[in-house]
Tab-separated table of C-alpha atoms in Angstrom:
chain	number	residue	atom	x	y	z
R	59	UNK	CA	36.702	-31.237	81.014
R	60	UNK	CA	37.879	-33.424	79.092
R	61	UNK	CA	41.544	-34.117	79.188
R	62	UNK	CA	44.223	-36.253	79.278
R	63	UNK	CA	46.926	-36.715	79.974
R	64	UNK	CA	50.968	-37.898	79.517
R	65	UNK	CA	53.254	-39.505	82.015
R	66	UNK	CA	55.995	-41.563	81.907
R	67	UNK	CA	57.884	-39.625	79.657
R	68	UNK	CA	62.239	-39.654	81.638
R	69	UNK	CA	65.473	-40.726	79.554
R	70	UNK	CA	65.774	-45.083	79.149
R	71	UNK	CA	68.927	-46.598	77.845
R	72	UNK	CA	68.286	-48.858	73.557
R	73	UNK	CA	67.119	-52.118	74.370
R	74	UNK	CA	65.321	-51.187	77.714
R	75	UNK	CA	61.563	-50.473	78.273
R	76	UNK	CA	58.923	-48.006	79.070
R	77	UNK	CA	55.718	-48.273	79.967
R	78	UNK	CA	53.643	-44.669	79.016
R	79	UNK	CA	49.924	-43.589	80.719
R	80	UNK	CA	47.266	-41.519	79.399
R	81	UNK	CA	45.084	-40.539	82.101
R	82	UNK	CA	41.323	-39.467	80.543
R	83	UNK	CA	38.901	-37.149	82.432
R	84	UNK	CA	35.550	-35.757	81.225
R	85	UNK	CA	34.859	-39.198	79.564
R	86	UNK	CA	34.888	-42.774	79.969
R	87	UNK	CA	38.031	-44.053	77.281
R	88	UNK	CA	36.054	-47.279	76.968
R	89	UNK	CA	33.545	-45.571	74.309
R	90	UNK	CA	36.109	-44.343	72.353
R	91	UNK	CA	38.768	-45.264	69.439
R	92	UNK	CA	42.418	-43.953	71.610
R	93	UNK	CA	45.179	-43.386	69.915
R	94	UNK	CA	49.545	-42.681	70.411
R	95	UNK	CA	51.147	-40.505	68.075
R	96	UNK	CA	54.130	-39.743	68.221
R	97	UNK	CA	56.772	-36.393	67.215
R	98	UNK	CA	61.059	-36.963	67.152
R	99	UNK	CA	62.150	-34.503	67.732
R	100	UNK	CA	62.044	-31.829	64.786
R	101	UNK	CA	60.020	-33.719	62.714
R	102	UNK	CA	56.568	-34.494	61.397
R	103	UNK	CA	53.522	-36.102	62.422
R	104	UNK	CA	54.136	-40.424	63.307
R	105	UNK	CA	51.392	-42.827	63.615
R	106	UNK	CA	52.353	-45.572	66.477
R	107	UNK	CA	49.146	-47.105	67.269
R	108	UNK	CA	45.144	-48.166	68.162
R	109	UNK	CA	43.246	-49.507	70.362
R	110	UNK	CA	39.612	-49.759	69.441
R	111	UNK	CA	36.590	-48.610	71.627
R	112	UNK	CA	35.346	-52.096	71.776
R	113	UNK	CA	38.806	-53.167	72.881
R	114	UNK	CA	38.689	-55.978	70.259
R	115	UNK	CA	40.938	-54.277	67.890
R	116	UNK	CA	44.852	-53.296	68.089
R	117	UNK	CA	46.239	-51.729	65.675
R	118	UNK	CA	50.294	-51.103	65.334
R	119	UNK	CA	52.590	-48.450	63.230
R	120	UNK	CA	55.226	-51.089	61.420
R	121	UNK	CA	58.338	-49.547	63.228
R	122	UNK	CA	56.851	-50.813	66.320
R	123	UNK	CA	55.273	-53.569	65.363
R	124	UNK	CA	56.428	-56.300	67.784
R	125	UNK	CA	57.792	-54.184	70.465
R	126	UNK	CA	54.935	-51.801	71.188
R	127	UNK	CA	51.534	-52.864	73.495
R	128	UNK	CA	48.899	-51.051	73.459
R	129	UNK	CA	46.087	-51.737	77.100
R	130	UNK	CA	44.005	-49.756	78.488
R	131	UNK	CA	42.315	-50.466	81.873
R	132	UNK	CA	38.540	-49.454	82.216
R	133	UNK	CA	38.317	-49.036	86.042
R	134	UNK	CA	41.453	-46.126	86.167
R	135	UNK	CA	40.335	-44.950	82.564
R	136	UNK	CA	43.847	-44.804	81.655
R	137	UNK	CA	44.988	-45.312	78.436
R	138	UNK	CA	48.775	-47.163	78.171
R	139	UNK	CA	51.903	-47.838	75.601
R	140	UNK	CA	54.524	-50.602	76.903
R	141	UNK	CA	57.302	-49.399	75.227
R	142	UNK	CA	59.716	-52.881	74.315
R	143	UNK	CA	63.367	-53.079	72.829
R	144	UNK	CA	63.737	-49.405	72.676
R	145	UNK	CA	65.902	-47.904	69.632
R	146	UNK	CA	66.732	-44.118	69.465
R	147	UNK	CA	65.035	-43.933	66.699
R	148	UNK	CA	62.019	-44.134	69.528
R	149	UNK	CA	63.346	-41.070	70.565
R	150	UNK	CA	59.921	-38.667	70.260
R	151	UNK	CA	57.802	-37.152	71.739
R	152	UNK	CA	54.196	-39.235	72.466
R	153	UNK	CA	50.472	-38.352	72.854
R	154	UNK	CA	47.942	-39.753	73.201
R	155	UNK	CA	44.701	-38.445	71.005
R	156	UNK	CA	41.145	-40.268	71.089
R	157	UNK	CA	38.844	-40.400	67.692
R	158	UNK	CA	36.481	-37.994	67.577
R	159	UNK	CA	33.582	-40.670	67.094
R	160	UNK	CA	33.993	-44.294	68.203
R	161	UNK	CA	33.231	-45.861	65.228
R	162	UNK	CA	33.957	-43.734	62.294
R	163	UNK	CA	37.066	-43.029	61.530
R	164	UNK	CA	36.542	-38.772	61.436
R	165	UNK	CA	40.622	-38.420	62.444
R	166	UNK	CA	41.354	-37.251	66.311
R	167	UNK	CA	40.126	-34.276	68.650
R	168	UNK	CA	41.223	-34.757	71.831
R	169	UNK	CA	45.261	-34.850	72.620
R	170	UNK	CA	47.295	-34.974	75.843
R	171	UNK	CA	49.915	-32.277	76.200
R	172	UNK	CA	52.560	-34.525	75.674
R	173	UNK	CA	55.304	-36.671	76.921
R	174	UNK	CA	59.208	-36.874	76.124
R	175	UNK	CA	61.451	-40.228	75.530
R	176	UNK	CA	64.298	-40.140	75.372
R	177	UNK	CA	66.206	-43.578	74.034
R	178	UNK	CA	70.231	-43.058	74.887
R	179	UNK	CA	73.508	-44.429	76.589
A	2	UNK	CA	50.081	-48.469	53.451
A	3	UNK	CA	48.735	-45.452	52.210
A	4	UNK	CA	51.820	-42.073	51.284
A	5	UNK	CA	50.920	-39.149	52.374
A	6	UNK	CA	52.099	-36.285	50.416
A	7	UNK	CA	51.008	-31.958	50.776
A	8	UNK	CA	52.491	-29.267	48.974
A	9	UNK	CA	54.579	-26.860	49.490
A	10	UNK	CA	56.543	-28.435	52.361
A	11	UNK	CA	56.145	-24.324	53.671
A	12	UNK	CA	55.096	-20.591	52.487
A	13	UNK	CA	55.411	-17.401	54.167
A	14	UNK	CA	52.172	-15.475	53.697
A	15	UNK	CA	50.861	-12.204	54.647
A	16	UNK	CA	48.252	-11.692	57.142
A	17	UNK	CA	44.837	-10.960	55.171
A	18	UNK	CA	46.368	-13.654	52.502
A	19	UNK	CA	44.469	-16.824	51.559
A	20	UNK	CA	46.625	-20.030	51.357
A	21	UNK	CA	46.020	-23.114	50.210
A	22	UNK	CA	47.655	-26.258	51.030
A	23	UNK	CA	47.403	-29.217	49.284
A	24	UNK	CA	47.113	-33.529	50.373
A	25	UNK	CA	47.421	-36.277	48.287
A	26	UNK	CA	46.753	-39.499	48.530
A	27	UNK	CA	48.371	-42.754	47.804
A	28	UNK	CA	45.337	-44.080	46.807
A	29	UNK	CA	41.737	-43.533	47.104
A	30	UNK	CA	40.438	-42.452	50.974
A	31	UNK	CA	37.161	-41.312	49.796
A	32	UNK	CA	36.357	-39.055	52.084
A	33	UNK	CA	38.353	-40.041	55.708
A	34	UNK	CA	41.186	-36.785	56.031
A	35	UNK	CA	41.083	-34.579	58.668
A	36	UNK	CA	43.529	-31.740	58.600
A	37	UNK	CA	45.544	-30.615	61.684
A	38	UNK	CA	46.761	-27.586	63.037
A	39	UNK	CA	50.438	-27.454	65.177
A	40	UNK	CA	52.317	-24.890	66.837
A	41	UNK	CA	55.605	-25.457	68.202
A	42	UNK	CA	55.587	-27.440	71.565
A	43	UNK	CA	52.200	-28.097	71.793
A	44	UNK	CA	49.919	-30.816	70.220
A	45	UNK	CA	48.316	-31.062	67.532
A	46	UNK	CA	44.607	-29.495	67.376
A	47	UNK	CA	42.051	-30.590	64.363
A	48	UNK	CA	40.355	-28.473	61.895
A	49	UNK	CA	38.665	-30.324	59.347
A	50	UNK	CA	37.663	-33.370	59.806
A	51	UNK	CA	35.967	-35.847	56.658
A	52	UNK	CA	37.289	-33.790	54.341
A	53	UNK	CA	35.521	-30.795	54.762
A	54	UNK	CA	33.272	-31.015	58.286
A	55	UNK	CA	34.402	-28.296	60.323
A	56	UNK	CA	35.217	-28.674	63.864
A	57	UNK	CA	33.148	-27.580	66.315
A	58	UNK	CA	35.432	-24.388	68.288
A	59	UNK	CA	37.128	-23.595	65.177
A	60	UNK	CA	36.909	-20.750	63.332
A	61	UNK	CA	35.318	-20.634	59.664
A	62	UNK	CA	37.518	-19.091	57.896
A	63	UNK	CA	39.342	-22.979	57.514
A	64	UNK	CA	37.974	-25.087	54.854
A	65	UNK	CA	39.221	-28.121	53.602
A	66	UNK	CA	37.591	-30.210	50.473
A	67	UNK	CA	38.258	-33.144	47.474
A	68	UNK	CA	37.615	-36.307	48.006
A	69	UNK	CA	39.589	-40.049	46.169
A	70	UNK	CA	43.044	-39.388	45.963
A	71	UNK	CA	43.550	-34.995	46.158
A	72	UNK	CA	42.300	-32.655	49.068
A	73	UNK	CA	42.890	-28.923	49.532
A	74	UNK	CA	42.607	-27.068	53.346
A	75	UNK	CA	42.140	-23.396	52.166
A	76	UNK	CA	43.082	-19.959	55.227
A	77	UNK	CA	40.663	-17.525	53.270
A	78	UNK	CA	42.469	-14.900	55.419
A	79	UNK	CA	45.114	-15.097	57.254
A	80	UNK	CA	45.162	-14.241	60.831
A	81	UNK	CA	49.032	-13.782	63.227
A	82	UNK	CA	47.017	-17.120	65.102
A	83	UNK	CA	47.438	-19.326	61.891
A	84	UNK	CA	51.013	-19.638	61.901
A	85	UNK	CA	51.642	-22.904	62.415
A	86	UNK	CA	52.562	-26.209	60.691
A	87	UNK	CA	49.163	-27.928	58.768
A	88	UNK	CA	49.045	-31.843	58.652
A	89	UNK	CA	47.467	-33.430	56.487
A	90	UNK	CA	46.117	-37.050	57.758
A	91	UNK	CA	44.230	-40.251	56.169
A	92	UNK	CA	41.689	-41.874	58.399
A	93	UNK	CA	40.348	-44.553	55.470
A	94	UNK	CA	42.623	-47.477	56.537
A	95	UNK	CA	45.633	-48.579	59.755
A	96	UNK	CA	48.357	-47.307	59.235
A	97	UNK	CA	46.422	-44.619	60.322
A	98	UNK	CA	49.031	-41.898	58.779
A	99	UNK	CA	49.972	-38.442	58.625
A	100	UNK	CA	51.616	-35.730	54.685
A	101	UNK	CA	54.982	-34.799	55.673
A	102	UNK	CA	53.435	-31.341	57.235
A	103	UNK	CA	53.462	-26.839	55.495
A	104	UNK	CA	54.657	-24.127	57.261
A	105	UNK	CA	52.947	-21.705	57.164
A	106	UNK	CA	55.433	-18.321	57.989
A	107	UNK	CA	55.643	-14.852	58.102
A	108	UNK	CA	56.033	-13.600	54.706
């Protein structure tokens, strides 16, 4: 069964760091572009970051560039989001998601259930 | 960055109604547009990709059209399970921006 399961969310103080994980099953993360998308409470969806299927390229939203790092561990079939210098506005549900196709910009078809990050002192 | 707008921001409709949602990109994106449905507390679900291709398993009452800067999502006959928020997303360039969403609720 194709599935993504996020973990690592929680309450963290401003300026601290947190790493989110997204474990994949039923497919190989190294065969697809993998994304992080977030949703602040009561707000819409915000695309955060992507890592190319071959790992060669990463892109970030301007709001997280220089603070967040997307990576993956192919041996664990797991995607990560390292979040540094956290701010109150980073409070959101974070979803990982898979591209529909590895090299064609169709969109995202498999999503995790989301993990909640609250940045508060 | 490409800005995405949607209209209306919300719509009240009845079961059986035809509902049309419009999405506009601030610059041309060819047909690299996806539509998602999201219900409260749930992850988004892709309905349409490449502007008009129906994702596997999605009911045929959903359809998409458009290219360039203007796109539409149509629900031909609204069903009870369709009450949700709908988002468009451009997949042409990064950052892959989403529209602000359209909430479809019960009249």
